[in-house]
PDB file of C-alpha atoms in Angstrom:
ATOM      1  CA  UNK A   1       4.657 -33.989  18.284  1.00 60.00           C
ATOM      2  CA  UNK A   2       3.080 -32.445  15.214  1.00 66.00           C
ATOM      3  CA  UNK A   3       4.645 -29.375  13.695  1.00 73.00           C
ATOM      4  CA  UNK A   4       2.597 -26.379  12.865  1.00 70.00           C
ATOM      5  CA  UNK A   5       2.423 -25.276   9.886  1.00 76.00           C
ATOM      6  CA  UNK A   6       0.909 -22.264   8.657  1.00 80.00           C
ATOM      7  CA  UNK A   7      -0.424 -22.140   6.022  1.00 85.00           C
ATOM      8  CA  UNK A   8      -2.258 -19.564   3.355  1.00 86.00           C
ATOM      9  CA  UNK A   9      -5.819 -20.751   5.123  1.00 89.00           C
ATOM     10  CA  UNK A  10      -4.082 -19.787   8.435  1.00 89.00           C
ATOM     11  CA  UNK A  11      -3.217 -16.253   6.806  1.00 92.00           C
ATOM     12  CA  UNK A  12      -6.434 -15.808   5.962  1.00 91.00           C
ATOM     13  CA  UNK A  13      -7.784 -15.982   8.714  1.00 93.00           C
ATOM     14  CA  UNK A  14      -5.749 -13.894  10.928  1.00 93.00           C
ATOM     15  CA  UNK A  15      -5.743 -11.610   8.117  1.00 94.00           C
ATOM     16  CA  UNK A  16      -9.604 -11.503   8.566  1.00 92.00           C
ATOM     17  CA  UNK A  17      -9.489 -11.311  12.229  1.00 93.00           C
ATOM     18  CA  UNK A  18      -7.043  -8.384  11.924  1.00 92.00           C
ATOM     19  CA  UNK A  19      -8.841  -6.665   9.228  1.00 89.00           C
ATOM     20  CA  UNK A  20     -12.208  -6.821  11.637  1.00 89.00           C
ATOM     21  CA  UNK A  21      -9.953  -4.940  14.328  1.00 86.00           C
ATOM     22  CA  UNK A  22      -9.555  -2.074  12.418  1.00 84.00           C
ATOM     23  CA  UNK A  23     -13.266  -2.037  10.940  1.00 81.00           C
ATOM     24  CA  UNK A  24     -14.626  -2.364  14.519  1.00 82.00           C
ATOM     25  CA  UNK A  25     -12.422   0.737  16.065  1.00 80.00           C
ATOM     26  CA  UNK A  26     -13.432   2.278  12.545  1.00 74.00           C
ATOM     27  CA  UNK A  27     -17.393   2.018  13.292  1.00 75.00           C
ATOM     28  CA  UNK A  28     -17.872   0.661  16.833  1.00 79.00           C
ATOM     29  CA  UNK A  29     -15.704   1.598  19.647  1.00 77.00           C
ATOM     30  CA  UNK A  30     -13.691   4.799  18.788  1.00 73.00           C
ATOM     31  CA  UNK A  31     -10.254   5.765  20.640  1.00 75.00           C
ATOM     32  CA  UNK A  32      -8.845   2.621  20.443  1.00 75.00           C
ATOM     33  CA  UNK A  33      -6.542   3.550  18.233  1.00 80.00           C
ATOM     34  CA  UNK A  34      -4.055   0.241  18.984  1.00 82.00           C
ATOM     35  CA  UNK A  35      -6.920  -1.843  16.930  1.00 82.00           C
ATOM     36  CA  UNK A  36      -5.996   0.421  13.386  1.00 82.00           C
ATOM     37  CA  UNK A  37      -2.568  -0.665  14.337  1.00 84.00           C
ATOM     38  CA  UNK A  38      -3.200  -4.208  14.237  1.00 87.00           C
ATOM     39  CA  UNK A  39      -6.119  -3.613  11.635  1.00 87.00           C
ATOM     40  CA  UNK A  40      -3.079  -2.434   9.844  1.00 89.00           C
ATOM     41  CA  UNK A  41      -1.051  -5.855   8.942  1.00 92.00           C
ATOM     42  CA  UNK A  42      -4.213  -6.865   7.277  1.00 93.00           C
ATOM     43  CA  UNK A  43      -3.189  -5.657   4.379  1.00 93.00           C
ATOM     44  CA  UNK A  44       0.226  -7.279   3.282  1.00 94.00           C
ATOM     45  CA  UNK A  45      -1.202 -10.422   4.296  1.00 95.00           C
ATOM     46  CA  UNK A  46      -4.049 -10.452   1.638  1.00 94.00           C
ATOM     47  CA  UNK A  47      -1.310  -8.803  -0.772  1.00 94.00           C
ATOM     48  CA  UNK A  48       0.536 -11.631  -0.335  1.00 95.00           C
ATOM     49  CA  UNK A  49      -2.194 -14.379  -0.312  1.00 94.00           C
ATOM     50  CA  UNK A  50      -3.114 -12.239  -3.713  1.00 94.00           C
ATOM     51  CA  UNK A  51       0.530 -13.128  -5.092  1.00 93.00           C
ATOM     52  CA  UNK A  52       0.462 -16.854  -4.383  1.00 93.00           C
ATOM     53  CA  UNK A  53      -3.174 -16.925  -5.478  1.00 92.00           C
ATOM     54  CA  UNK A  54      -2.279 -15.834  -8.822  1.00 91.00           C
ATOM     55  CA  UNK A  55       0.302 -18.259  -9.278  1.00 91.00           C
ATOM     56  CA  UNK A  56      -0.997 -21.166  -7.922  1.00 91.00           C
ATOM     57  CA  UNK A  57      -5.082 -21.043  -9.541  1.00 91.00           C
ATOM     58  CA  UNK A  58      -5.586 -23.303 -12.036  1.00 92.00           C
ATOM     59  CA  UNK A  59      -7.318 -20.396 -13.591  1.00 95.00           C
ATOM     60  CA  UNK A  60      -6.386 -16.881 -13.624  1.00 94.00           C
ATOM     61  CA  UNK A  61      -9.867 -15.594 -15.035  1.00 94.00           C
ATOM     62  CA  UNK A  62     -11.899 -16.717 -12.903  1.00 96.00           C
ATOM     63  CA  UNK A  63      -9.649 -16.413  -9.669  1.00 95.00           C
ATOM     64  CA  UNK A  64     -10.526 -12.304 -11.118  1.00 95.00           C
ATOM     65  CA  UNK A  65     -13.646 -12.573 -11.873  1.00 96.00           C
ATOM     66  CA  UNK A  66     -14.477 -13.656  -7.992  1.00 95.00           C
ATOM     67  CA  UNK A  67     -12.070 -10.739  -6.701  1.00 95.00           C
ATOM     68  CA  UNK A  68     -13.605  -8.743  -8.803  1.00 95.00           C
ATOM     69  CA  UNK A  69     -17.637  -9.590  -8.016  1.00 96.00           C
ATOM     70  CA  UNK A  70     -16.419  -9.452  -4.386  1.00 93.00           C
ATOM     71  CA  UNK A  71     -15.393  -5.849  -4.903  1.00 92.00           C
ATOM     72  CA  UNK A  72     -18.046  -4.981  -6.882  1.00 92.00           C
ATOM     73  CA  UNK A  73     -20.815  -6.759  -3.918  1.00 93.00           C
ATOM     74  CA  UNK A  74     -18.887  -5.459  -1.104  1.00 90.00           C
ATOM     75  CA  UNK A  75     -18.546  -1.545  -2.365  1.00 89.00           C
ATOM     76  CA  UNK A  76     -21.721  -0.689  -1.355  1.00 88.00           C
ATOM     77  CA  UNK A  77     -21.777  -1.678   2.486  1.00 87.00           C
ATOM     78  CA  UNK A  78     -18.034  -0.021   2.459  1.00 84.00           C
ATOM     79  CA  UNK A  79     -19.300   2.771   1.777  1.00 85.00           C
ATOM     80  CA  UNK A  80     -22.554   3.208   3.549  1.00 85.00           C
ATOM     81  CA  UNK A  81     -20.115   1.442   6.857  1.00 79.00           C
ATOM     82  CA  UNK A  82     -17.753   4.788   6.184  1.00 76.00           C
ATOM     83  CA  UNK A  83     -19.332   7.699   4.269  1.00 79.00           C
ATOM     84  CA  UNK A  84     -22.964   6.860   4.970  1.00 81.00           C
ATOM     85  CA  UNK A  85     -23.558   7.406   1.256  1.00 82.00           C
ATOM     86  CA  UNK A  86     -24.134   3.874  -1.045  1.00 83.00           C
ATOM     87  CA  UNK A  87     -21.673   5.647  -3.670  1.00 81.00           C
ATOM     88  CA  UNK A  88     -18.368   7.410  -3.043  1.00 80.00           C
ATOM     89  CA  UNK A  89     -15.769   7.721  -6.222  1.00 78.00           C
ATOM     90  CA  UNK A  90     -13.085   8.832  -3.999  1.00 79.00           C
ATOM     91  CA  UNK A  91     -12.336   5.654  -1.443  1.00 78.00           C
ATOM     92  CA  UNK A  92     -13.222   2.270  -2.514  1.00 84.00           C
ATOM     93  CA  UNK A  93     -12.287  -0.333  -0.478  1.00 86.00           C
ATOM     94  CA  UNK A  94      -9.038  -2.530  -0.243  1.00 89.00           C
ATOM     95  CA  UNK A  95     -10.469  -4.839  -2.467  1.00 92.00           C
ATOM     96  CA  UNK A  96      -9.913  -2.814  -5.775  1.00 91.00           C
ATOM     97  CA  UNK A  97      -6.585  -2.107  -5.059  1.00 91.00           C
ATOM     98  CA  UNK A  98      -5.955  -5.950  -4.421  1.00 94.00           C
ATOM     99  CA  UNK A  99      -7.685  -6.699  -7.971  1.00 94.00           C
ATOM    100  CA  UNK A 100      -5.300  -3.948  -9.756  1.00 91.00           C
ATOM    101  CA  UNK A 101      -2.239  -6.189  -8.241  1.00 92.00           C
ATOM    102  CA  UNK A 102      -3.366  -8.810  -8.932  1.00 94.00           C
ATOM    103  CA  UNK A 103      -3.219  -7.523 -13.238  1.00 91.00           C
ATOM    104  CA  UNK A 104      -0.136  -5.995 -13.035  1.00 90.00           C
ATOM    105  CA  UNK A 105       1.028  -9.328 -11.751  1.00 90.00           C
ATOM    106  CA  UNK A 106       0.153 -10.988 -14.319  1.00 90.00           C
ATOM    107  CA  UNK A 107       0.930  -8.617 -17.032  1.00 87.00           C
ATOM    108  CA  UNK A 108       4.248  -8.595 -15.443  1.00 86.00           C
ATOM    109  CA  UNK A 109       3.833 -12.918 -15.964  1.00 85.00           C
ATOM    110  CA  UNK A 110       3.222 -12.212 -19.412  1.00 83.00           C
ATOM    111  CA  UNK A 111       6.148 -10.156 -19.862  1.00 82.00           C
ATOM    112  CA  UNK A 112       8.827 -12.411 -19.100  1.00 80.00           C
ATOM    113  CA  UNK A 113       9.215 -14.263 -22.585  1.00 79.00           C
ATOM    114  CA  UNK A 114      10.195 -10.955 -24.490  1.00 78.00           C
ATOM    115  CA  UNK A 115      13.278  -9.488 -25.150  1.00 79.00           C
ATOM    116  CA  UNK A 116      15.231  -8.305 -21.818  1.00 79.00           C
ATOM    117  CA  UNK A 117      14.359  -4.222 -22.411  1.00 78.00           C
ATOM    118  CA  UNK A 118      10.961  -4.907 -23.563  1.00 77.00           C
ATOM    119  CA  UNK A 119      10.659  -6.755 -19.869  1.00 78.00           C
ATOM    120  CA  UNK A 120      12.349  -3.588 -18.157  1.00 80.00           C
ATOM    121  CA  UNK A 121       9.991  -1.030 -19.647  1.00 82.00           C
ATOM    122  CA  UNK A 122       6.705  -3.303 -18.916  1.00 81.00           C
ATOM    123  CA  UNK A 123       7.583  -4.151 -15.653  1.00 81.00           C
ATOM    124  CA  UNK A 124       8.125  -0.208 -14.580  1.00 83.00           C
ATOM    125  CA  UNK A 125       5.160   0.453 -16.706  1.00 84.00           C
ATOM    126  CA  UNK A 126       2.710  -1.329 -14.513  1.00 83.00           C
ATOM    127  CA  UNK A 127       4.338   0.035 -11.675  1.00 82.00           C
ATOM    128  CA  UNK A 128       3.294   3.321 -12.666  1.00 85.00           C
ATOM    129  CA  UNK A 129      -0.178   1.988 -13.832  1.00 84.00           C
ATOM    130  CA  UNK A 130      -0.849   0.224 -10.946  1.00 82.00           C
ATOM    131  CA  UNK A 131       0.046   3.600  -8.662  1.00 81.00           C
ATOM    132  CA  UNK A 132      -2.151   5.626 -11.269  1.00 82.00           C
ATOM    133  CA  UNK A 133      -5.105   3.348 -10.873  1.00 77.00           C
TER     134      UNK A 133
END
């Protein structure tokens, strides 16, 4: 009997399905709050996949560029779907948050070779910077 392995591909498909539930509730089928609850599971899965991608990618710059391109391409449809306006600065799609998290992970990884006190300050600084952004 073959053992089932949960790969990053499976996690990605699951997260997209959970996110779709959330978006369907928000746009098409109102009144089903349970769909939002299911949809909220997607973000931690995507965040995990971003962190794993950061450590396993061969070219972090290309990885970040692809994520940036995805964030840019999806921003206008996201705004049109939720706000009915192509531009809205107060609410962006979650890909921007994932991109910021990826940048903060990268800064923390670059800081590992410094003195311990400097590493602590950089790590605390990235938490505040990430939260601010």
